[in-house]
């Protein structure tokens, strides 16, 4: 199947999957009691409560509530976030930008470091670099993120003071406009180096912390698949042609070793996104994850649903990208079969 | 099929490569495996030397040693040398073939140490002599795929599944013919300008990501494409030589899209692309369908004659080797036990093991139906005692065979390692009369 046809076919399935996921989550948000609580205060009379219930259709049966919610989504209305005290759609883009900036930075760290370390170790099997990489990987996969993040925070912010927390320095933030909400991009657009450095400076600690676990997983996968590929006969055949070892490693062995690694990279993106919740809380990063955590604790259904909608789309797209990259790397793969 | 008529002339052809006392061992849990344990043989210019022996006797390890492709560890290089005498294009006829080069189009490269007058590095031959086991990695790389090429048993495993045929064949030209590619693309290879530097790095596959970006933009773009086109032309010509139909279409295929026979043709094209002096074919047809085997064997023979390439043809099938090889070396448990003219060996085997092998071929010497397999199994190659490796399976073994090791020594035109032909200084020699049958 052509790659384009495959992508189209997968995109057609996408809405059905999203409807399925949203129904399940909508049901689950009812378990913690009525979502009306988020809109109430102690001083309200029972008439006022009933009025609010009616306004948000909370007096109707759950399937009808879902229908109202779905109609809202189609009209571009994701509901009212009690936590943010604003419409979800008004707050979402900024929070999303913050989370994406962090997630992409961590992904860049994880993919480049993971592939680099894995290749370095795999090509030097059972030598010192390999052992060091193994220690890095095992610790990365074994440490709980919340614990590691707190340690990083204490060491680099509290004691050494090398890195700040939060997302930007207020004066610097105020000095430029933010059309995209991605502070690094905004700084570049404004041509403001100071703002760019500030944005990067704030990113480093949370991005490395969040990316470490994924780095470990990717490096381990890369190492083991490279070791396996290096035993294949085509590697010796490439050497027999007179190729430099660098080419044997990069063009021949590493390319094939990347195939299983790409799958792991796709999976670890999910892992990263999950990690943003913890990382954003600990590093005071004003993103979706922190908003989501508050919303879950306070039963803010509109926000939870928006988050779920977003993550399902993201996951499906990432999976699709992984499939396509995989098919590109391994020509034997027939997409869709 | 009869033996080629050129057999006798080949006896005095110059030597392309000589293997001396090659020993490659492997570390294993049970001890040291003496996989190759004192192998000696010569490969002469333009000949086909068959290397036969049972599975595990060390044929592939011997073959891979030529290009230093034995993995170390677990391999241990113990001793030995593989002296290689590279050839170069005959300047008198520019490769067309003349009297000066004995119609091979190639002449021996002169020894750079003595300019051909004879010195200790070239053992007074005046020919360039390289010990493949000790030359620096860099020099070895310029020989691999260029002066000595290799074909592997399973072409399905020897081709990279992720790269197109075009890329895999072109690599050989980029590795060894970059100057020619630059010249074909209209670029003066000797220029030192920055663009030429970038293009030269491209033609030798050294470009990094940033350079590739520069090369993909004008004004370098068109010259880069010219290099690619020059490489493509050579790839297509190389594929056409192995009778691959429609080479331009095959170039864009990936290995899994081709049949086994087709893949082996690609491997052969790749191996002969730079016109090597020596081709090492390690069981090149074993993994193929029987119907395809014969055609691949014919193709190798034909191309060998056209390129005047010496071939080491490895197989476990003696009757196949008899068909393809001018001379045959019989290998047993890490040693060469008999070397000589293929027909002679086939008709009058001197070594008891060779006799056993020939007896095991149905209908070779005997009335139909008589099948004499050699009894017993190959001995453990782990820390062997000093004895004839074949003693445990030999019908003629005498006392000495268990305590001493027979060396490979001349017997007529041949060399044989057996006490029957070279009685030991002490003790009673074994004879063919004393059969235990
Ligand atoms: N990579 C390796 N690691 C450990 N031992 C090896 C390795 N390669 C070869 N050997 C040992 O060397 C011996 C000879 O192997 P080799 O591959 O040369 O045999 P062969 O004659 O080519 O056999 P076949 O006909 O099966 O190809 C084997 O018995 C094996 O024990
Ligand atoms: S040396 Fe002895 S054991 Fe070995 S082959 Fe000759 S007769 Fe047989
Ligand atoms: Mg073999
Ligand atoms: Zn000539
Ligand atoms: Zn000399």
mmCIF file with all atom_site columns, N, CA and C in Angstrom, chain A residues 232-247 250-253 255-256 259 328-333, chain B residues 64 67 69 141 144-145 148 150 152-154 157-163 168 171-172 175-176 205-206 208 254 256 270:
data_model
loop_
_atom_site.group_PDB
_atom_site.id
_atom_site.type_symbol
_atom_site.label_atom_id
_atom_site.label_alt_id
_atom_site.label_comp_id
_atom_site.label_asym_id
_atom_site.label_entity_id
_atom_site.label_seq_id
_atom_site.pdbx_PDB_ins_code
_atom_site.Cartn_x
_atom_site.Cartn_y
_atom_site.Cartn_z
_atom_site.occupancy
_atom_site.B_iso_or_equiv
_atom_site.pdbx_formal_charge
_atom_site.auth_seq_id
_atom_site.auth_comp_id
_atom_site.auth_asym_id
_atom_site.auth_atom_id
_atom_site.pdbx_PDB_model_num
ATOM 1   N N  . UNK A 1 232 ? 25.330 -9.450  12.002 1.00 0.00 ? 232 UNK A N  1
ATOM 2   C CA . UNK A 1 232 ? 24.765 -9.907  10.733 1.00 0.00 ? 232 UNK A CA 1
ATOM 3   C C  . UNK A 1 232 ? 25.833 -9.948  9.654  1.00 0.00 ? 232 UNK A C  1
ATOM 4   N N  . UNK A 1 233 ? 25.605 -10.811 8.675  1.00 0.00 ? 233 UNK A N  1
ATOM 5   C CA . UNK A 1 233 ? 26.626 -10.993 7.646  1.00 0.00 ? 233 UNK A CA 1
ATOM 6   C C  . UNK A 1 233 ? 26.765 -9.764  6.743  1.00 0.00 ? 233 UNK A C  1
ATOM 7   N N  . UNK A 1 234 ? 25.670 -8.995  6.571  1.00 0.00 ? 234 UNK A N  1
ATOM 8   C CA . UNK A 1 234 ? 25.796 -7.845  5.678  1.00 0.00 ? 234 UNK A CA 1
ATOM 9   C C  . UNK A 1 234 ? 26.795 -6.821  6.212  1.00 0.00 ? 234 UNK A C  1
ATOM 10  N N  . UNK A 1 235 ? 27.037 -6.873  7.519  1.00 0.00 ? 235 UNK A N  1
ATOM 11  C CA . UNK A 1 235 ? 28.035 -5.977  8.100  1.00 0.00 ? 235 UNK A CA 1
ATOM 12  C C  . UNK A 1 235 ? 29.437 -6.389  7.628  1.00 0.00 ? 235 UNK A C  1
ATOM 13  N N  . UNK A 1 236 ? 29.699 -7.686  7.676  1.00 0.00 ? 236 UNK A N  1
ATOM 14  C CA . UNK A 1 236 ? 30.986 -8.168  7.157  1.00 0.00 ? 236 UNK A CA 1
ATOM 15  C C  . UNK A 1 236 ? 31.087 -7.930  5.658  1.00 0.00 ? 236 UNK A C  1
ATOM 16  N N  . UNK A 1 237 ? 29.961 -8.097  4.967  1.00 0.00 ? 237 UNK A N  1
ATOM 17  C CA . UNK A 1 237 ? 29.978 -7.867  3.520  1.00 0.00 ? 237 UNK A CA 1
ATOM 18  C C  . UNK A 1 237 ? 30.302 -6.408  3.236  1.00 0.00 ? 237 UNK A C  1
ATOM 19  N N  . UNK A 1 238 ? 29.786 -5.510  4.063  1.00 0.00 ? 238 UNK A N  1
ATOM 20  C CA . UNK A 1 238 ? 30.083 -4.085  3.887  1.00 0.00 ? 238 UNK A CA 1
ATOM 21  C C  . UNK A 1 238 ? 31.570 -3.833  4.147  1.00 0.00 ? 238 UNK A C  1
ATOM 22  N N  . UNK A 1 239 ? 32.117 -4.492  5.147  1.00 0.00 ? 239 UNK A N  1
ATOM 23  C CA . UNK A 1 239 ? 33.550 -4.351  5.408  1.00 0.00 ? 239 UNK A CA 1
ATOM 24  C C  . UNK A 1 239 ? 34.343 -4.920  4.242  1.00 0.00 ? 239 UNK A C  1
ATOM 25  N N  . UNK A 1 240 ? 33.864 -6.035  3.701  1.00 0.00 ? 240 UNK A N  1
ATOM 26  C CA . UNK A 1 240 ? 34.585 -6.677  2.594  1.00 0.00 ? 240 UNK A CA 1
ATOM 27  C C  . UNK A 1 240 ? 34.625 -5.793  1.351  1.00 0.00 ? 240 UNK A C  1
ATOM 28  N N  . UNK A 1 241 ? 33.722 -4.811  1.283  1.00 0.00 ? 241 UNK A N  1
ATOM 29  C CA . UNK A 1 241 ? 33.748 -3.882  0.151  1.00 0.00 ? 241 UNK A CA 1
ATOM 30  C C  . UNK A 1 241 ? 34.847 -2.859  0.302  1.00 0.00 ? 241 UNK A C  1
ATOM 31  N N  . UNK A 1 242 ? 35.382 -2.735  1.515  1.00 0.00 ? 242 UNK A N  1
ATOM 32  C CA . UNK A 1 242 ? 36.424 -1.737  1.742  1.00 0.00 ? 242 UNK A CA 1
ATOM 33  C C  . UNK A 1 242 ? 35.876 -0.463  2.352  1.00 0.00 ? 242 UNK A C  1
ATOM 34  N N  . UNK A 1 243 ? 34.674 -0.527  2.934  1.00 0.00 ? 243 UNK A N  1
ATOM 35  C CA . UNK A 1 243 ? 34.103 0.674   3.539  1.00 0.00 ? 243 UNK A CA 1
ATOM 36  C C  . UNK A 1 243 ? 34.793 0.998   4.859  1.00 0.00 ? 243 UNK A C  1
ATOM 37  N N  . UNK A 1 244 ? 34.869 2.296   5.154  1.00 0.00 ? 244 UNK A N  1
ATOM 38  C CA . UNK A 1 244 ? 35.413 2.721   6.436  1.00 0.00 ? 244 UNK A CA 1
ATOM 39  C C  . UNK A 1 244 ? 34.468 2.265   7.544  1.00 0.00 ? 244 UNK A C  1
ATOM 40  N N  . UNK A 1 245 ? 35.024 1.995   8.695  1.00 0.00 ? 245 UNK A N  1
ATOM 41  C CA . UNK A 1 245 ? 34.224 1.468   9.796  1.00 0.00 ? 245 UNK A CA 1
ATOM 42  C C  . UNK A 1 245 ? 33.065 2.420   10.164 1.00 0.00 ? 245 UNK A C  1
ATOM 43  N N  . UNK A 1 246 ? 33.320 3.720   10.010 1.00 0.00 ? 246 UNK A N  1
ATOM 44  C CA . UNK A 1 246 ? 32.275 4.699   10.309 1.00 0.00 ? 246 UNK A CA 1
ATOM 45  C C  . UNK A 1 246 ? 31.035 4.470   9.429  1.00 0.00 ? 246 UNK A C  1
ATOM 46  N N  . UNK A 1 247 ? 31.287 4.178   8.153  1.00 0.00 ? 247 UNK A N  1
ATOM 47  C CA . UNK A 1 247 ? 30.173 3.934   7.242  1.00 0.00 ? 247 UNK A CA 1
ATOM 48  C C  . UNK A 1 247 ? 29.502 2.601   7.533  1.00 0.00 ? 247 UNK A C  1
ATOM 49  N N  . UNK A 1 250 ? 27.386 3.447   10.555 1.00 0.00 ? 250 UNK A N  1
ATOM 50  C CA . UNK A 1 250 ? 26.280 4.391   10.400 1.00 0.00 ? 250 UNK A CA 1
ATOM 51  C C  . UNK A 1 250 ? 25.311 4.004   9.305  1.00 0.00 ? 250 UNK A C  1
ATOM 52  N N  . UNK A 1 251 ? 25.846 3.729   8.139  1.00 0.00 ? 251 UNK A N  1
ATOM 53  C CA . UNK A 1 251 ? 24.930 3.492   7.040  1.00 0.00 ? 251 UNK A CA 1
ATOM 54  C C  . UNK A 1 251 ? 24.336 2.089   7.099  1.00 0.00 ? 251 UNK A C  1
ATOM 55  N N  . UNK A 1 252 ? 25.147 1.137   7.525  1.00 0.00 ? 252 UNK A N  1
ATOM 56  C CA . UNK A 1 252 ? 24.652 -0.234  7.478  1.00 0.00 ? 252 UNK A CA 1
ATOM 57  C C  . UNK A 1 252 ? 24.018 -0.685  8.785  1.00 0.00 ? 252 UNK A C  1
ATOM 58  N N  . UNK A 1 253 ? 24.825 -0.814  9.831  1.00 0.00 ? 253 UNK A N  1
ATOM 59  C CA . UNK A 1 253 ? 24.286 -1.400  11.054 1.00 0.00 ? 253 UNK A CA 1
ATOM 60  C C  . UNK A 1 253 ? 23.274 -0.488  11.742 1.00 0.00 ? 253 UNK A C  1
ATOM 61  N N  . UNK A 1 255 ? 21.348 1.898   10.737 1.00 0.00 ? 255 UNK A N  1
ATOM 62  C CA . UNK A 1 255 ? 20.079 2.090   10.057 1.00 0.00 ? 255 UNK A CA 1
ATOM 63  C C  . UNK A 1 255 ? 19.108 0.953   10.373 1.00 0.00 ? 255 UNK A C  1
ATOM 64  N N  . UNK A 1 256 ? 19.631 -0.254  10.363 1.00 0.00 ? 256 UNK A N  1
ATOM 65  C CA . UNK A 1 256 ? 18.765 -1.384  10.684 1.00 0.00 ? 256 UNK A CA 1
ATOM 66  C C  . UNK A 1 256 ? 18.450 -1.451  12.170 1.00 0.00 ? 256 UNK A C  1
ATOM 67  N N  . UNK A 1 259 ? 15.320 0.455   13.446 1.00 0.00 ? 259 UNK A N  1
ATOM 68  C CA . UNK A 1 259 ? 13.932 0.005   13.244 1.00 0.00 ? 259 UNK A CA 1
ATOM 69  C C  . UNK A 1 259 ? 13.221 -0.346  14.545 1.00 0.00 ? 259 UNK A C  1
ATOM 70  N N  . UNK A 1 328 ? 9.445  3.481   6.198  1.00 0.00 ? 328 UNK A N  1
ATOM 71  C CA . UNK A 1 328 ? 10.490 4.116   5.418  1.00 0.00 ? 328 UNK A CA 1
ATOM 72  C C  . UNK A 1 328 ? 11.830 3.434   5.673  1.00 0.00 ? 328 UNK A C  1
ATOM 73  N N  . UNK A 1 329 ? 12.082 3.083   6.923  1.00 0.00 ? 329 UNK A N  1
ATOM 74  C CA . UNK A 1 329 ? 13.370 2.458   7.263  1.00 0.00 ? 329 UNK A CA 1
ATOM 75  C C  . UNK A 1 329 ? 13.441 1.020   6.773  1.00 0.00 ? 329 UNK A C  1
ATOM 76  N N  . UNK A 1 330 ? 12.368 0.288   6.970  1.00 0.00 ? 330 UNK A N  1
ATOM 77  C CA . UNK A 1 330 ? 12.379 -1.119  6.599  1.00 0.00 ? 330 UNK A CA 1
ATOM 78  C C  . UNK A 1 330 ? 11.496 -1.331  5.384  1.00 0.00 ? 330 UNK A C  1
ATOM 79  N N  . UNK A 1 331 ? 12.137 -1.516  4.241  1.00 0.00 ? 331 UNK A N  1
ATOM 80  C CA . UNK A 1 331 ? 11.375 -1.614  3.007  1.00 0.00 ? 331 UNK A CA 1
ATOM 81  C C  . UNK A 1 331 ? 10.579 -2.898  2.883  1.00 0.00 ? 331 UNK A C  1
ATOM 82  N N  . UNK A 1 332 ? 10.835 -3.832  3.793  1.00 0.00 ? 332 UNK A N  1
ATOM 83  C CA . UNK A 1 332 ? 10.076 -5.077  3.699  1.00 0.00 ? 332 UNK A CA 1
ATOM 84  C C  . UNK A 1 332 ? 8.684  -4.922  4.301  1.00 0.00 ? 332 UNK A C  1
ATOM 85  N N  . UNK A 1 333 ? 8.501  -3.874  5.092  1.00 0.00 ? 333 UNK A N  1
ATOM 86  C CA . UNK A 1 333 ? 7.219  -3.676  5.746  1.00 0.00 ? 333 UNK A CA 1
ATOM 87  C C  . UNK A 1 333 ? 6.179  -3.263  4.722  1.00 0.00 ? 333 UNK A C  1
ATOM 88  N N  . UNK B 2 64  ? 37.848 -15.965 5.404  1.00 0.00 ? 64  UNK B N  1
ATOM 89  C CA . UNK B 2 64  ? 37.681 -14.652 6.019  1.00 0.00 ? 64  UNK B CA 1
ATOM 90  C C  . UNK B 2 64  ? 39.005 -14.057 6.467  1.00 0.00 ? 64  UNK B C  1
ATOM 91  N N  . UNK B 2 67  ? 40.656 -11.291 4.354  1.00 0.00 ? 67  UNK B N  1
ATOM 92  C CA . UNK B 2 67  ? 40.226 -9.894  4.488  1.00 0.00 ? 67  UNK B CA 1
ATOM 93  C C  . UNK B 2 67  ? 40.128 -9.474  5.952  1.00 0.00 ? 67  UNK B C  1
ATOM 94  N N  . UNK B 2 69  ? 38.366 -10.717 8.353  1.00 0.00 ? 69  UNK B N  1
ATOM 95  C CA . UNK B 2 69  ? 36.965 -10.596 8.756  1.00 0.00 ? 69  UNK B CA 1
ATOM 96  C C  . UNK B 2 69  ? 36.573 -11.600 9.827  1.00 0.00 ? 69  UNK B C  1
ATOM 97  N N  . UNK B 2 141 ? 41.840 -1.704  3.922  1.00 0.00 ? 141 UNK B N  1
ATOM 98  C CA . UNK B 2 141 ? 40.582 -1.217  3.351  1.00 0.00 ? 141 UNK B CA 1
ATOM 99  C C  . UNK B 2 141 ? 40.708 -0.934  1.865  1.00 0.00 ? 141 UNK B C  1
ATOM 100 N N  . UNK B 2 144 ? 40.422 -4.468  0.298  1.00 0.00 ? 144 UNK B N  1
ATOM 101 C CA . UNK B 2 144 ? 39.092 -5.077  0.388  1.00 0.00 ? 144 UNK B CA 1
ATOM 102 C C  . UNK B 2 144 ? 38.170 -4.538  -0.687 1.00 0.00 ? 144 UNK B C  1
ATOM 103 N N  . UNK B 2 145 ? 37.541 -5.438  -1.426 1.00 0.00 ? 145 UNK B N  1
ATOM 104 C CA . UNK B 2 145 ? 36.561 -5.015  -2.424 1.00 0.00 ? 145 UNK B CA 1
ATOM 105 C C  . UNK B 2 145 ? 37.189 -4.445  -3.681 1.00 0.00 ? 145 UNK B C  1
ATOM 106 N N  . UNK B 2 148 ? 40.998 -7.635  -3.581 1.00 0.00 ? 148 UNK B N  1
ATOM 107 C CA . UNK B 2 148 ? 40.467 -8.937  -3.158 1.00 0.00 ? 148 UNK B CA 1
ATOM 108 C C  . UNK B 2 148 ? 38.995 -8.751  -2.805 1.00 0.00 ? 148 UNK B C  1
ATOM 109 N N  . UNK B 2 150 ? 35.019 -10.703 -2.008 1.00 0.00 ? 150 UNK B N  1
ATOM 110 C CA . UNK B 2 150 ? 34.466 -11.912 -1.399 1.00 0.00 ? 150 UNK B CA 1
ATOM 111 C C  . UNK B 2 150 ? 32.986 -12.061 -1.726 1.00 0.00 ? 150 UNK B C  1
ATOM 112 N N  . UNK B 2 152 ? 29.631 -14.303 -0.442 1.00 0.00 ? 152 UNK B N  1
ATOM 113 C CA . UNK B 2 152 ? 29.241 -15.078 0.722  1.00 0.00 ? 152 UNK B CA 1
ATOM 114 C C  . UNK B 2 152 ? 28.244 -16.169 0.357  1.00 0.00 ? 152 UNK B C  1
ATOM 115 N N  . UNK B 2 153 ? 28.072 -17.062 1.322  1.00 0.00 ? 153 UNK B N  1
ATOM 116 C CA . UNK B 2 153 ? 27.223 -18.220 1.088  1.00 0.00 ? 153 UNK B CA 1
ATOM 117 C C  . UNK B 2 153 ? 25.771 -17.826 0.823  1.00 0.00 ? 153 UNK B C  1
ATOM 118 N N  . UNK B 2 154 ? 25.235 -16.976 1.690  1.00 0.00 ? 154 UNK B N  1
ATOM 119 C CA . UNK B 2 154 ? 23.819 -16.656 1.567  1.00 0.00 ? 154 UNK B CA 1
ATOM 120 C C  . UNK B 2 154 ? 23.655 -15.191 1.152  1.00 0.00 ? 154 UNK B C  1
ATOM 121 N N  . UNK B 2 157 ? 21.592 -12.841 3.217  1.00 0.00 ? 157 UNK B N  1
ATOM 122 C CA . UNK B 2 157 ? 22.102 -12.269 4.462  1.00 0.00 ? 157 UNK B CA 1
ATOM 123 C C  . UNK B 2 157 ? 23.223 -11.275 4.202  1.00 0.00 ? 157 UNK B C  1
ATOM 124 N N  . UNK B 2 158 ? 23.874 -11.406 3.057  1.00 0.00 ? 158 UNK B N  1
ATOM 125 C CA . UNK B 2 158 ? 25.038 -10.561 2.783  1.00 0.00 ? 158 UNK B CA 1
ATOM 126 C C  . UNK B 2 158 ? 24.639 -9.202  2.217  1.00 0.00 ? 158 UNK B C  1
ATOM 127 N N  . UNK B 2 159 ? 23.376 -9.063  1.808  1.00 0.00 ? 159 UNK B N  1
ATOM 128 C CA . UNK B 2 159 ? 22.922 -7.754  1.334  1.00 0.00 ? 159 UNK B CA 1
ATOM 129 C C  . UNK B 2 159 ? 22.137 -7.071  2.460  1.00 0.00 ? 159 UNK B C  1
ATOM 130 N N  . UNK B 2 160 ? 22.330 -5.777  2.566  1.00 0.00 ? 160 UNK B N  1
ATOM 131 C CA . UNK B 2 160 ? 21.640 -5.024  3.604  1.00 0.00 ? 160 UNK B CA 1
ATOM 132 C C  . UNK B 2 160 ? 20.178 -4.829  3.214  1.00 0.00 ? 160 UNK B C  1
ATOM 133 N N  . UNK B 2 161 ? 19.238 -5.301  4.064  1.00 0.00 ? 161 UNK B N  1
ATOM 134 C CA . UNK B 2 161 ? 17.820 -5.224  3.688  1.00 0.00 ? 161 UNK B CA 1
ATOM 135 C C  . UNK B 2 161 ? 17.299 -3.796  3.542  1.00 0.00 ? 161 UNK B C  1
ATOM 136 N N  . UNK B 2 162 ? 17.974 -2.845  4.149  1.00 0.00 ? 162 UNK B N  1
ATOM 137 C CA . UNK B 2 162 ? 17.427 -1.481  4.181  1.00 0.00 ? 162 UNK B CA 1
ATOM 138 C C  . UNK B 2 162 ? 17.934 -0.578  3.059  1.00 0.00 ? 162 UNK B C  1
ATOM 139 N N  . UNK B 2 163 ? 18.874 -1.074  2.269  1.00 0.00 ? 163 UNK B N  1
ATOM 140 C CA . UNK B 2 163 ? 19.437 -0.210  1.232  1.00 0.00 ? 163 UNK B CA 1
ATOM 141 C C  . UNK B 2 163 ? 19.124 -0.773  -0.154 1.00 0.00 ? 163 UNK B C  1
ATOM 142 N N  . UNK B 2 168 ? 24.000 -0.129  -2.636 1.00 0.00 ? 168 UNK B N  1
ATOM 143 C CA . UNK B 2 168 ? 24.952 -1.117  -2.149 1.00 0.00 ? 168 UNK B CA 1
ATOM 144 C C  . UNK B 2 168 ? 26.065 -1.382  -3.154 1.00 0.00 ? 168 UNK B C  1
ATOM 145 N N  . UNK B 2 171 ? 28.489 1.826   -3.516 1.00 0.00 ? 171 UNK B N  1
ATOM 146 C CA . UNK B 2 171 ? 29.453 2.002   -2.426 1.00 0.00 ? 171 UNK B CA 1
ATOM 147 C C  . UNK B 2 171 ? 30.863 1.559   -2.804 1.00 0.00 ? 171 UNK B C  1
ATOM 148 N N  . UNK B 2 172 ? 30.942 0.477   -3.577 1.00 0.00 ? 172 UNK B N  1
ATOM 149 C CA . UNK B 2 172 ? 32.260 -0.018  -3.972 1.00 0.00 ? 172 UNK B CA 1
ATOM 150 C C  . UNK B 2 172 ? 32.993 1.018   -4.822 1.00 0.00 ? 172 UNK B C  1
ATOM 151 N N  . UNK B 2 175 ? 34.090 3.855   -2.742 1.00 0.00 ? 175 UNK B N  1
ATOM 152 C CA . UNK B 2 175 ? 35.214 3.501   -1.872 1.00 0.00 ? 175 UNK B CA 1
ATOM 153 C C  . UNK B 2 175 ? 36.527 3.429   -2.637 1.00 0.00 ? 175 UNK B C  1
ATOM 154 N N  . UNK B 2 176 ? 36.487 2.966   -3.898 1.00 0.00 ? 176 UNK B N  1
ATOM 155 C CA . UNK B 2 176 ? 37.763 2.702   -4.579 1.00 0.00 ? 176 UNK B CA 1
ATOM 156 C C  . UNK B 2 176 ? 37.964 3.441   -5.892 1.00 0.00 ? 176 UNK B C  1
ATOM 157 N N  . UNK B 2 205 ? 32.312 9.348   0.093  1.00 0.00 ? 205 UNK B N  1
ATOM 158 C CA . UNK B 2 205 ? 31.321 9.061   1.128  1.00 0.00 ? 205 UNK B CA 1
ATOM 159 C C  . UNK B 2 205 ? 31.731 9.572   2.496  1.00 0.00 ? 205 UNK B C  1
ATOM 160 N N  . UNK B 2 206 ? 32.359 10.736  2.525  1.00 0.00 ? 206 UNK B N  1
ATOM 161 C CA . UNK B 2 206 ? 32.753 11.270  3.828  1.00 0.00 ? 206 UNK B CA 1
ATOM 162 C C  . UNK B 2 206 ? 31.901 12.443  4.254  1.00 0.00 ? 206 UNK B C  1
ATOM 163 N N  . UNK B 2 208 ? 29.366 14.962  5.766  1.00 0.00 ? 208 UNK B N  1
ATOM 164 C CA . UNK B 2 208 ? 28.508 14.988  6.943  1.00 0.00 ? 208 UNK B CA 1
ATOM 165 C C  . UNK B 2 208 ? 27.210 15.701  6.576  1.00 0.00 ? 208 UNK B C  1
ATOM 166 N N  . UNK B 2 254 ? 14.939 -3.362  -3.717 1.00 0.00 ? 254 UNK B N  1
ATOM 167 C CA . UNK B 2 254 ? 15.540 -3.722  -2.436 1.00 0.00 ? 254 UNK B CA 1
ATOM 168 C C  . UNK B 2 254 ? 15.747 -5.230  -2.432 1.00 0.00 ? 254 UNK B C  1
ATOM 169 N N  . UNK B 2 256 ? 14.899 -7.744  -0.726 1.00 0.00 ? 256 UNK B N  1
ATOM 170 C CA . UNK B 2 256 ? 13.800 -8.695  -0.548 1.00 0.00 ? 256 UNK B CA 1
ATOM 171 C C  . UNK B 2 256 ? 12.933 -8.819  -1.793 1.00 0.00 ? 256 UNK B C  1
ATOM 172 N N  . UNK B 2 270 ? 28.973 -6.905  -7.583 1.00 0.00 ? 270 UNK B N  1
ATOM 173 C CA . UNK B 2 270 ? 29.608 -6.046  -6.589 1.00 0.00 ? 270 UNK B CA 1
ATOM 174 C C  . UNK B 2 270 ? 31.070 -6.465  -6.366 1.00 0.00 ? 270 UNK B C  1
#
